[in-house]
Short mmCIF file of C-alpha atoms and ligand atoms in Angstrom, two decimals:
data_model
loop_
_atom_site.label_atom_id
_atom_site.label_comp_id
_atom_site.label_asym_id
_atom_site.label_seq_id
_atom_site.Cartn_x
_atom_site.Cartn_y
_atom_site.Cartn_z
CA MET S 101 127.18 118.73 128.77
CA GLN S 102 130.51 116.99 128.33
CA ALA S 103 133.40 119.37 127.59
CA VAL S 104 134.56 119.27 123.99
CA PRO S 105 138.21 119.66 123.01
CA LYS S 106 139.29 123.19 122.07
CA THR S 107 139.42 122.40 118.37
CA GLN S 108 135.73 121.51 118.44
CA GLU S 109 134.59 124.54 120.35
CA SER S 110 134.32 126.82 117.32
CA THR S 111 132.39 124.13 115.40
CA LEU S 112 129.95 123.63 118.22
CA ARG S 113 129.38 127.39 118.69
CA ALA S 114 128.82 127.84 114.94
CA MET S 115 126.36 124.95 114.80
CA GLU S 116 124.49 126.20 117.87
CA ALA S 117 124.17 129.59 116.23
CA ILE S 118 122.59 127.99 113.16
CA VAL S 119 120.33 125.23 114.53
CA GLY S 120 120.06 126.17 118.21
CA ALA S 121 121.77 124.51 121.18
CA ASN S 122 118.87 122.07 121.69
CA ALA S 123 119.43 120.66 118.18
CA CYS S 124 123.13 119.88 118.76
CA ARG S 125 124.39 116.67 120.34
CA THR S 126 127.89 116.19 121.74
CA GLY S 127 129.60 113.77 124.11
CA GLU S 128 129.65 110.01 123.95
CA ALA S 129 126.28 109.30 125.53
CA ASP S 130 124.33 111.77 123.42
CA THR S 131 125.98 110.95 120.11
CA GLN S 132 126.16 107.16 120.46
CA ALA S 133 122.99 106.46 118.47
CA TYR S 134 124.21 108.66 115.62
CA VAL S 135 127.75 107.34 115.31
CA THR S 136 126.98 103.61 115.52
CA ASP S 137 125.41 101.84 112.57
CA TYR S 138 122.23 99.73 112.68
CA ARG S 139 124.06 96.42 113.04
CA GLY S 140 126.58 97.74 115.56
CA ILE S 141 129.49 96.92 113.24
CA TYR S 142 130.66 100.45 112.39
CA ARG S 143 131.32 102.89 115.23
CA GLY S 144 132.79 106.33 114.69
CA GLN S 145 133.00 109.70 116.37
CA ALA S 146 131.68 113.14 115.52
CA GLN S 147 132.60 116.64 116.57
CA VAL S 148 128.91 117.35 116.85
CA VAL S 149 125.63 115.91 115.60
CA VAL S 150 123.23 118.57 114.33
CA LEU S 151 119.52 118.21 113.72
CA PRO S 152 118.44 121.05 111.44
CA SER S 153 114.75 121.87 111.01
CA SER S 154 114.82 123.62 107.61
CA THR S 155 116.58 123.59 104.25
CA GLU S 156 117.93 127.04 105.08
CA GLN S 157 119.61 125.66 108.21
CA VAL S 158 121.10 122.74 106.25
CA SER S 159 122.43 125.28 103.75
CA GLN S 160 124.05 127.38 106.50
CA VAL S 161 125.58 124.30 108.13
CA LEU S 162 127.13 123.22 104.83
CA GLN S 163 128.33 126.76 104.05
CA TRP S 164 130.13 126.89 107.39
CA CYS S 165 131.61 123.40 107.03
CA HIS S 166 132.75 124.23 103.50
CA ALA S 167 134.43 127.46 104.59
CA ASN S 168 136.12 125.64 107.49
CA ARG S 169 136.89 122.40 105.62
CA VAL S 170 134.94 120.26 108.04
CA PRO S 171 133.68 116.89 106.70
CA VAL S 172 129.95 116.26 106.83
CA VAL S 173 128.07 112.95 107.16
CA PRO S 174 124.42 113.14 106.09
CA GLN S 175 122.15 110.83 108.05
CA GLY S 176 118.53 109.73 107.79
CA GLY S 177 117.11 106.88 109.85
CA ASN S 178 120.54 105.22 110.15
CA THR S 179 119.22 101.85 108.96
CA SER S 180 121.87 101.43 106.27
CA LEU S 181 123.43 97.97 106.27
CA MET S 182 126.65 99.20 104.62
CA GLY S 183 128.04 101.59 107.24
CA GLY S 184 127.37 104.59 105.01
CA ALA S 185 125.50 106.80 107.46
CA VAL S 186 128.01 106.99 110.31
CA PRO S 187 131.28 108.91 110.57
CA ASP S 188 134.75 107.38 110.72
CA ASP S 189 136.63 107.35 114.02
CA SER S 190 138.72 110.49 113.37
CA GLY S 191 136.20 112.62 115.27
CA THR S 192 136.45 115.41 112.68
CA ALA S 193 133.01 115.16 111.07
CA VAL S 194 129.74 116.94 111.68
CA VAL S 195 126.81 114.53 111.37
CA VAL S 196 123.72 116.18 109.85
CA ASN S 197 120.69 114.14 110.87
CA LEU S 198 117.47 115.01 109.03
CA SER S 199 114.94 113.56 111.46
CA ARG S 200 113.51 116.96 112.50
CA MET S 201 112.68 117.75 108.86
CA ASN S 202 109.73 115.39 109.03
CA ARG S 203 106.79 117.25 107.50
CA VAL S 204 104.58 116.09 104.67
CA LEU S 205 104.16 119.43 102.88
CA GLU S 206 101.45 118.57 100.36
CA VAL S 207 99.46 115.65 98.99
CA ASP S 208 98.16 116.62 95.54
CA THR S 209 95.46 114.09 94.65
CA ILE S 210 94.96 115.54 91.15
CA ASN S 211 98.63 115.43 90.18
CA ASP S 212 98.98 112.20 92.22
CA THR S 213 102.08 113.49 93.97
CA MET S 214 103.25 114.14 97.50
CA THR S 215 105.81 116.74 98.53
CA VAL S 216 107.77 115.86 101.66
CA GLN S 217 110.74 116.98 103.67
CA ALA S 218 113.58 114.45 103.50
CA GLY S 219 113.30 113.40 107.16
CA VAL S 220 109.77 111.98 106.82
CA THR S 221 109.92 108.29 107.62
CA LEU S 222 108.84 105.88 104.91
CA SER S 223 105.94 104.65 107.04
CA ALA S 224 104.75 108.24 107.65
CA ALA S 225 104.91 108.92 103.90
CA ARG S 226 102.95 105.76 103.16
CA GLY S 227 100.43 106.70 105.88
CA ALA S 228 99.95 110.23 104.50
CA ALA S 229 99.31 108.80 101.02
CA GLU S 230 96.88 106.23 102.40
CA ALA S 231 94.95 108.91 104.28
CA GLU S 232 94.16 110.45 100.88
CA GLY S 233 93.27 107.10 99.27
CA ARG S 234 96.60 106.80 97.48
CA LEU S 235 99.54 104.40 97.64
CA PHE S 236 103.19 105.30 97.97
CA PRO S 237 104.46 101.86 96.97
CA LEU S 238 108.03 101.63 98.31
CA ARG S 239 107.99 98.85 100.92
CA ILE S 240 111.04 97.79 102.94
CA GLY S 241 111.43 96.12 106.32
CA SER S 242 112.90 99.23 107.97
CA GLU S 243 110.01 101.53 107.00
CA GLY S 244 109.30 102.70 110.56
CA SER S 245 112.78 104.25 110.88
CA CYS S 246 114.24 104.86 107.43
CA GLN S 247 113.57 108.24 105.85
CA ILE S 248 112.69 109.40 102.36
CA GLY S 249 116.06 111.19 102.08
CA GLY S 250 117.85 107.95 102.99
CA ASN S 251 115.64 105.94 100.61
CA LEU S 252 116.56 108.30 97.79
CA SER S 253 120.23 108.37 98.70
CA THR S 254 120.40 104.56 98.60
CA ASN S 255 117.90 104.19 95.74
CA ALA S 256 116.05 101.76 98.00
CA GLY S 257 114.34 98.73 96.51
CA GLY S 258 112.33 96.28 98.61
CA THR S 259 109.43 93.97 97.96
CA ALA S 260 107.33 96.03 95.51
CA VAL S 261 109.98 96.83 92.89
CA LEU S 262 108.64 94.12 90.62
CA ARG S 263 105.45 96.14 90.14
CA TYR S 264 106.37 99.77 90.87
CA GLY S 265 110.13 100.12 90.44
CA ASN S 266 112.72 101.25 92.97
CA MET S 267 113.04 104.67 94.58
CA ARG S 268 114.51 106.21 91.43
CA ASP S 269 111.27 105.36 89.62
CA LEU S 270 109.10 106.88 92.32
CA VAL S 271 110.41 110.43 92.46
CA LEU S 272 109.63 113.44 90.25
CA GLY S 273 111.66 116.14 91.96
CA ILE S 274 114.35 116.69 94.56
CA GLU S 275 115.65 119.54 96.68
CA ALA S 276 119.27 119.14 97.75
CA VAL S 277 121.89 121.31 99.40
CA LEU S 278 125.24 121.20 97.65
CA PRO S 279 128.53 120.84 99.56
CA ASP S 280 129.12 124.63 99.39
CA GLY S 281 125.62 125.40 100.72
CA ARG S 282 123.87 126.30 97.45
CA ILE S 283 120.37 124.91 97.11
CA PHE S 284 119.37 122.88 94.06
CA SER S 285 115.63 122.38 93.55
CA SER S 286 113.48 120.50 91.07
CA LEU S 287 110.41 120.26 93.32
CA ARG S 288 107.95 120.78 90.49
CA GLY S 289 106.09 117.48 90.26
CA LEU S 290 106.44 117.21 86.47
CA ARG S 291 106.12 113.92 84.63
CA LYS S 292 107.61 115.48 81.54
CA ASP S 293 110.57 117.86 81.59
CA ASN S 294 113.29 117.46 79.00
CA THR S 295 115.11 120.72 79.67
CA GLY S 296 118.65 119.42 79.63
CA TYR S 297 120.35 117.03 82.05
CA ASP S 298 118.12 115.44 84.69
CA LEU S 299 120.26 116.66 87.58
CA LYS S 300 118.15 115.16 90.35
CA GLN S 301 119.35 111.72 89.23
CA LEU S 302 122.84 112.58 90.47
CA PHE S 303 121.68 112.62 94.07
CA ILE S 304 119.71 109.36 93.89
CA GLY S 305 121.90 106.49 94.98
CA ALA S 306 124.81 108.85 95.75
CA GLU S 307 124.70 107.90 99.46
CA GLY S 308 125.21 111.46 100.61
CA THR S 309 128.47 111.99 98.75
CA LEU S 310 127.23 114.79 96.47
CA GLY S 311 124.82 116.80 98.63
CA ILE S 312 122.16 116.58 101.30
CA ILE S 313 118.65 115.86 100.05
CA THR S 314 116.19 118.05 101.93
CA GLY S 315 112.92 117.48 100.06
CA ALA S 316 111.26 115.44 97.34
CA VAL S 317 108.16 115.19 95.20
CA LEU S 318 107.03 111.56 95.14
CA LYS S 319 104.70 109.76 92.75
CA LEU S 320 101.47 108.33 94.14
CA MET S 321 99.51 105.37 92.80
CA PRO S 322 95.90 104.26 93.30
CA GLN S 323 95.35 102.17 96.45
CA PRO S 324 94.68 98.58 95.35
CA ARG S 325 91.14 97.45 96.13
CA SER S 326 92.11 93.86 96.78
CA THR S 327 95.10 91.79 97.82
CA ALA S 328 95.68 88.03 97.56
CA VAL S 329 98.69 86.38 99.20
CA ALA S 330 100.00 82.82 99.32
CA LEU S 331 103.06 81.10 100.69
CA VAL S 332 103.91 78.51 98.08
CA ALA S 333 106.32 75.57 98.36
CA VAL S 334 108.11 75.14 95.04
CA LYS S 335 110.30 72.41 93.65
CA GLY S 336 113.36 74.65 93.52
CA PRO S 337 114.63 78.04 92.31
CA ALA S 338 114.00 77.17 88.64
CA ALA S 339 110.43 76.17 89.46
CA ALA S 340 110.01 79.49 91.29
CA VAL S 341 111.05 81.43 88.19
CA ALA S 342 108.72 79.37 86.02
CA LEU S 343 105.88 80.02 88.47
CA LEU S 344 106.56 83.75 88.28
CA GLY S 345 106.21 83.51 84.50
CA GLU S 346 102.84 81.79 84.96
CA ALA S 347 101.74 84.39 87.50
CA LYS S 348 102.58 87.23 85.10
CA ARG S 349 100.89 85.48 82.19
CA LEU S 350 97.68 84.77 84.09
CA SER S 351 97.37 87.97 86.11
CA GLY S 352 98.65 90.71 83.81
CA GLN S 353 100.05 93.49 85.98
CA ALA S 354 98.74 92.09 89.27
CA VAL S 355 101.92 90.47 90.66
CA SER S 356 103.14 92.97 93.25
CA ALA S 357 105.64 90.79 95.12
CA PHE S 358 107.43 87.51 94.52
CA GLU S 359 109.80 86.72 97.36
CA LEU S 360 111.97 83.64 97.59
CA ILE S 361 112.50 82.02 101.02
CA SER S 362 114.85 79.09 101.63
CA ARG S 363 114.13 76.56 104.36
CA PRO S 364 116.97 77.74 106.66
CA ALA S 365 115.63 81.32 106.29
CA LEU S 366 112.13 80.19 107.33
CA GLU S 367 113.44 78.10 110.23
CA LEU S 368 115.57 80.98 111.48
CA VAL S 369 112.76 83.51 111.43
CA LEU S 370 110.23 81.16 113.06
CA GLU S 371 112.74 80.45 115.82
CA TYR S 372 113.31 84.20 116.25
CA LEU S 373 109.60 85.11 116.28
CA GLY S 374 108.83 82.26 118.69
CA ASN S 375 105.02 82.50 118.63
CA VAL S 376 104.30 82.18 114.89
CA ALA S 377 103.28 78.82 113.43
CA ALA S 378 104.72 77.66 110.09
CA PRO S 379 102.03 78.32 107.45
CA LEU S 380 102.84 75.08 105.59
CA GLN S 381 102.57 71.75 107.35
CA ASP S 382 105.53 69.98 105.76
CA ARG S 383 109.12 71.19 105.59
CA HIS S 384 110.11 72.32 102.11
CA ASP S 385 113.49 73.46 100.82
CA TRP S 386 112.17 76.42 98.83
CA MET S 387 109.14 78.67 99.15
CA VAL S 388 107.89 81.86 97.54
CA LEU S 389 105.66 84.51 99.02
CA VAL S 390 103.39 85.58 96.16
CA GLU S 391 101.28 88.73 96.39
CA LEU S 392 98.76 89.94 93.85
CA THR S 393 97.05 93.32 94.15
CA SER S 394 94.54 94.94 91.86
CA GLY S 395 91.78 97.46 91.43
CA THR S 396 89.25 94.66 90.93
CA ASP S 397 87.22 92.93 93.63
CA ALA S 398 88.74 90.37 95.99
CA GLU S 399 86.76 87.47 94.57
CA SER S 400 88.20 87.72 91.07
CA LEU S 401 91.73 88.34 92.38
CA ASN S 402 91.50 85.22 94.58
CA ALA S 403 90.26 83.27 91.55
CA THR S 404 93.34 84.45 89.61
CA LEU S 405 95.62 83.36 92.45
CA MET S 406 93.98 79.91 92.50
CA GLU S 407 94.38 79.66 88.73
CA ILE S 408 98.11 80.41 89.08
CA LEU S 409 98.51 77.80 91.81
CA GLU S 410 96.57 75.17 89.89
CA SER S 411 98.68 75.78 86.83
CA GLY S 412 101.80 75.51 89.02
CA PHE S 413 100.59 72.20 90.55
CA GLY S 414 99.71 70.92 87.09
CA GLN S 415 103.19 71.62 85.78
CA GLY S 416 104.89 70.13 88.83
CA LEU S 417 106.31 73.51 89.91
CA VAL S 418 104.27 73.81 93.10
CA LEU S 419 104.41 71.24 95.91
CA ASP S 420 102.06 72.85 98.42
CA ALA S 421 100.50 76.25 99.13
CA ALA S 422 98.96 78.15 102.03
CA VAL S 423 96.60 80.85 100.83
CA ALA S 424 95.98 83.73 103.24
CA ALA S 425 92.31 83.55 104.27
CA SER S 426 92.17 86.78 106.26
CA LEU S 427 93.96 90.09 106.76
CA SER S 428 95.60 88.56 109.80
CA ASP S 429 97.03 85.75 107.63
CA VAL S 430 98.34 88.32 105.13
CA GLN S 431 100.06 90.18 107.98
CA THR S 432 101.54 86.97 109.39
CA PHE S 433 102.92 85.83 106.05
CA TRP S 434 104.51 89.24 105.49
CA ARG S 435 105.83 89.38 109.04
CA ILE S 436 107.61 86.08 108.46
CA ARG S 437 109.22 87.49 105.34
CA GLU S 438 110.12 90.89 106.74
CA GLU S 439 111.60 89.71 110.03
CA ILE S 440 114.22 87.49 108.36
CA SER S 441 116.68 90.38 108.22
CA ASP S 442 116.35 91.16 111.93
CA ALA S 443 116.46 87.45 112.82
CA GLN S 444 119.87 87.28 111.14
CA THR S 445 121.12 90.47 112.78
CA ARG S 446 120.15 89.19 116.23
CA THR S 447 121.63 85.72 115.58
CA GLY S 448 124.90 87.21 114.32
CA GLY S 449 127.41 85.67 111.98
CA SER S 450 125.84 86.01 108.55
CA ILE S 451 127.76 86.85 105.40
CA LYS S 452 125.52 89.31 103.61
CA CYS S 453 125.62 89.24 99.84
CA ASP S 454 122.96 91.44 98.25
CA VAL S 455 123.29 90.37 94.65
CA SER S 456 121.26 90.62 91.47
CA VAL S 457 121.49 88.92 88.11
CA PRO S 458 119.10 89.00 85.15
CA LEU S 459 115.96 87.07 86.05
CA SER S 460 116.78 84.52 83.37
CA ARG S 461 119.94 83.57 85.35
CA ILE S 462 118.74 83.80 88.93
CA ALA S 463 117.88 80.11 89.37
CA ALA S 464 121.24 78.93 88.04
CA PHE S 465 122.99 81.54 90.18
CA VAL S 466 121.25 80.40 93.40
CA GLU S 467 122.02 76.75 92.67
CA GLU S 468 125.67 77.31 91.74
CA ALA S 469 126.39 79.71 94.59
CA SER S 470 124.70 77.38 97.13
CA ALA S 471 126.75 74.40 95.94
CA GLY S 472 129.93 76.49 96.01
CA VAL S 473 129.36 77.74 99.57
CA LEU S 474 128.37 74.32 100.90
CA ALA S 475 131.53 72.85 99.39
CA LEU S 476 133.48 75.36 101.50
CA VAL S 477 131.35 75.30 104.67
CA PRO S 478 129.19 72.17 104.69
CA ASP S 479 127.36 73.16 107.91
CA ALA S 480 126.52 76.72 106.87
CA ARG S 481 122.82 77.57 107.15
CA MET S 482 121.87 78.79 103.68
CA VAL S 483 119.70 81.79 104.50
CA ILE S 484 118.65 82.88 101.02
CA TYR S 485 115.64 85.09 100.53
CA GLY S 486 114.35 88.19 98.87
CA HIS S 487 113.16 89.80 95.76
CA MET S 488 113.47 86.99 93.23
CA GLY S 489 110.99 88.70 90.95
CA ASP S 490 113.62 91.42 90.36
CA GLY S 491 116.51 88.95 90.02
CA ASN S 492 117.70 90.11 93.48
CA VAL S 493 118.39 87.74 96.36
CA HIS S 494 119.87 88.28 99.76
CA PHE S 495 122.32 85.40 99.73
CA ASN S 496 123.41 85.30 103.35
CA PRO S 497 125.13 82.10 104.54
CA LEU S 498 124.80 81.91 108.31
CA ARG S 499 127.27 80.42 110.75
CA PRO S 500 126.85 76.77 111.80
CA ARG S 501 125.09 76.59 115.16
CA ASP S 502 128.24 75.45 116.95
CA GLN S 503 130.57 78.17 115.59
CA ALA S 504 130.86 81.62 117.19
CA ALA S 505 129.89 84.54 114.94
CA LYS S 506 133.27 86.21 115.07
CA ASP S 507 135.17 83.01 114.27
CA PHE S 508 132.85 82.22 111.38
CA LEU S 509 133.19 85.71 109.89
CA ALA S 510 136.97 85.80 110.38
CA GLN S 511 137.36 82.44 108.64
CA TRP S 512 134.72 82.62 105.93
CA TYR S 513 133.67 86.20 105.13
CA GLU S 514 136.32 86.77 102.49
CA PRO S 515 136.21 83.41 100.64
CA VAL S 516 132.41 83.15 100.72
CA SER S 517 131.67 86.73 99.61
CA THR S 518 134.34 86.52 96.92
CA LEU S 519 132.78 83.33 95.59
CA VAL S 520 129.18 84.60 95.67
CA ASP S 521 129.95 88.10 94.31
CA GLY S 522 132.22 86.58 91.66
CA LEU S 523 129.43 84.29 90.43
CA ALA S 524 126.97 87.20 90.35
CA TYR S 525 129.43 89.36 88.43
CA ALA S 526 130.18 86.53 85.99
CA GLY S 527 126.42 86.24 85.38
CA ASN S 528 126.23 89.93 84.33
CA GLY S 529 125.01 90.80 87.81
CA SER S 530 125.60 93.36 90.53
CA VAL S 531 127.37 92.85 93.86
CA SER S 532 125.11 95.40 95.52
CA ALA S 533 121.59 95.23 94.20
CA GLU S 534 119.83 97.55 96.63
CA HIS S 535 121.83 98.17 99.82
CA GLY S 536 124.44 100.45 98.27
CA ILE S 537 128.18 100.60 98.84
CA GLY S 538 128.85 102.67 101.98
CA VAL S 539 132.08 101.47 103.55
CA ALA S 540 131.34 97.75 103.49
CA LYS S 541 131.40 97.33 99.71
CA ARG S 542 133.86 100.10 98.79
CA ASP S 543 136.68 97.77 97.80
CA ASP S 544 134.31 95.79 95.62
CA LEU S 545 133.70 98.87 93.54
CA VAL S 546 137.33 98.76 92.45
CA ARG S 547 137.13 95.06 91.83
CA TYR S 548 133.92 95.04 89.81
CA LYS S 549 133.63 98.46 88.12
CA SER S 550 135.54 99.34 84.98
CA GLN S 551 138.26 102.00 85.00
CA VAL S 552 136.04 104.26 82.90
CA GLU S 553 133.14 103.97 85.37
CA LEU S 554 135.42 104.75 88.32
CA GLU S 555 136.95 107.76 86.55
CA LEU S 556 133.52 109.14 85.66
CA MET S 557 132.34 108.73 89.24
CA TRP S 558 135.36 110.63 90.53
CA GLN S 559 134.84 113.37 87.91
CA VAL S 560 131.23 113.86 89.05
CA LYS S 561 132.35 113.86 92.70
CA ARG S 562 135.05 116.47 92.05
CA ALA S 563 132.67 118.68 90.06
CA LEU S 564 130.21 118.88 92.95
CA ASP S 565 132.50 118.38 95.95
CA PRO S 566 136.05 119.37 95.00
CA MET S 567 137.26 119.32 98.63
CA ASN S 568 135.77 115.83 99.27
CA LEU S 569 133.82 117.01 102.31
CA LEU S 570 130.50 115.23 101.79
CA ASN S 571 130.54 111.75 103.34
CA PRO S 572 134.24 111.26 102.57
CA GLY S 573 135.44 107.67 102.42
CA LYS S 574 131.99 106.37 101.48
CA VAL S 575 131.19 104.74 98.13
CA LEU S 576 134.34 105.89 96.33
CA PRO S 577 137.68 104.33 97.11
CA ALA S 578 140.75 106.57 97.01
CA PRO S 579 141.34 107.86 93.45
C1 FAD O 842 115.33 95.39 108.74
C2 FAD O 842 115.88 96.07 107.52
C3 FAD O 842 115.34 95.76 106.28
C4 FAD O 842 115.81 96.41 105.13
N1 FAD O 842 115.27 96.09 103.93
C5 FAD O 842 115.68 96.73 102.83
C6 FAD O 842 115.10 96.42 101.56
O1 FAD O 842 114.25 95.55 101.43
N2 FAD O 842 115.52 97.15 100.50
C7 FAD O 842 116.46 98.12 100.60
O2 FAD O 842 116.77 98.76 99.58
N3 FAD O 842 117.04 98.41 101.78
C8 FAD O 842 116.68 97.74 102.89
N4 FAD O 842 117.28 98.04 104.09
C9 FAD O 842 118.41 99.02 104.15
C10 FAD O 842 118.00 100.46 104.53
O3 FAD O 842 116.84 100.48 105.33
C11 FAD O 842 117.82 101.31 103.27
O4 FAD O 842 119.06 101.47 102.63
C12 FAD O 842 117.22 102.70 103.54
O5 FAD O 842 116.88 103.29 102.29
C13 FAD O 842 118.14 103.64 104.30
O6 FAD O 842 117.40 104.78 104.73
P1 FAD O 842 117.85 105.60 106.02
O7 FAD O 842 116.97 106.80 106.15
O8 FAD O 842 117.92 104.75 107.21
O9 FAD O 842 119.30 106.07 105.56
P2 FAD O 842 120.65 106.06 106.41
O10 FAD O 842 120.98 104.70 106.86
O11 FAD O 842 120.59 107.12 107.45
O12 FAD O 842 121.66 106.52 105.27
C14 FAD O 842 121.94 105.71 104.17
C15 FAD O 842 122.88 106.49 103.23
O13 FAD O 842 122.22 107.64 102.70
C16 FAD O 842 122.85 108.85 103.13
N5 FAD O 842 121.74 109.77 103.48
C17 FAD O 842 120.74 109.57 104.38
N6 FAD O 842 119.88 110.60 104.36
C18 FAD O 842 120.37 111.48 103.42
C19 FAD O 842 119.92 112.74 102.94
N7 FAD O 842 118.80 113.30 103.39
N8 FAD O 842 120.64 113.33 101.97
C20 FAD O 842 121.79 112.76 101.49
N9 FAD O 842 122.25 111.58 101.93
C21 FAD O 842 121.54 110.95 102.88
C22 FAD O 842 123.73 108.48 104.29
O14 FAD O 842 124.87 109.32 104.35
C23 FAD O 842 124.11 107.05 103.93
O15 FAD O 842 125.17 107.04 103.02
C24 FAD O 842 116.85 97.38 105.24
C25 FAD O 842 117.40 97.68 106.49
C26 FAD O 842 116.93 97.03 107.61
C27 FAD O 842 117.53 97.40 108.93
#
């Protein structure tokens, strides 16, 4: 093991005494994966990375750090796109990674709940629910790595929010360790409990700044009996919104996803995947991936999908459609959608704006923001995609093919994100719909939140973490 400086020795010994030497990581090689963010943009340093295996161990770690004024960075699957899960470069922090706390503790098929440790990956949670004939509906592209604790801490959204809500809507109880080591628990699985403030809400979306989530009780839904999926070329963003209205009207509650995809987004992902054919023959500027799910049989669900498409054709909203004819088609269509994010990361040089506006304004927003960006950078590839059904798009202009990523970002990041975020804000929207704030969007909080909101946030932070030890420098700008 690499020698640690003298100042770190006492930290390391204390952590080893709590979690065991085999659950501590030090030195550059062993900590690299924990101090570098998913996109390789944020790189920090840690005194030590600890991997506790129980809530009791997390509590002892935080007690020790509190007593010794050592900052702590909670970490789940480290798939955050905002730099929130990695330490700064001061080398003073202890990173607490939850991946060893990965047990599903109970699936209660009568209460329709599941109790899990926070380090269970989203895909493992979904798998455990499915094994009991239930659905845990959160669905995001990083599900193989991200963890329930991280999903709660970022209030993750994804492609099924339209039908089931985001992470905040999917949780009934939380266990969290406070910055001083005390354990808060509401792991009771109650759908009704009006006994005062709903304290668990404080930890959801707090990005690890108020405590470390160690467990949760999650809501389960019935597994749908049938799924119908189509990739639909639409006339434009306004036609997409109108089609969504038709889909809701004709299918009741069956629309489970409605994802916008711009032509540059489709071209990028097909180029990245290499071996996947475009589902639609012609090139179209705008497409939507529509998914219906229901408890009825496949035949009637497919008939509903066809009725929606026919109505869309009839009204001139739909230009063409590819309906998935098999499970393999469904998987291919979803793969195309879900790999867009990685295709951008690997290409490099995209300006990520994760914005939301009320659904009634989303079409106008996409059109105005696109025109504004193209007026600045005429050759930008307008990679725009995402959860249009929730009024949330990932509006991510990508560098022109002949410009290097770093030059493009240096020249255009600031003007483009200011323009796009400004239009979202002016449309009563949010400049971070589902990815959180972390470090990347911290300055925007000051720009777009009112003084009262900022003061209240700091008051909550001080009440729970008066020494500012939990994930310092994340979410909240200096007071
Ligand atoms: C390919 C790809 C697709 C994605 N798609 C989506 C999407 O559709 N929707 C969406 O919302 N996000 C998406 N994301 C972003 C990311 O996956 C989510 O934010 C996810 O919820 C983060 O979970 P994590 O376990 O990786 O958390 P991390 O990245 O480890 O941490 C995120 C934040 O939560 C804190 N944290 C983590 N665990 C805990 C804990 N147990 N207690 C307290 N704080 C904790 C960290 O300190 C950090 O601030 C995507 C990311 C990728 C790479």
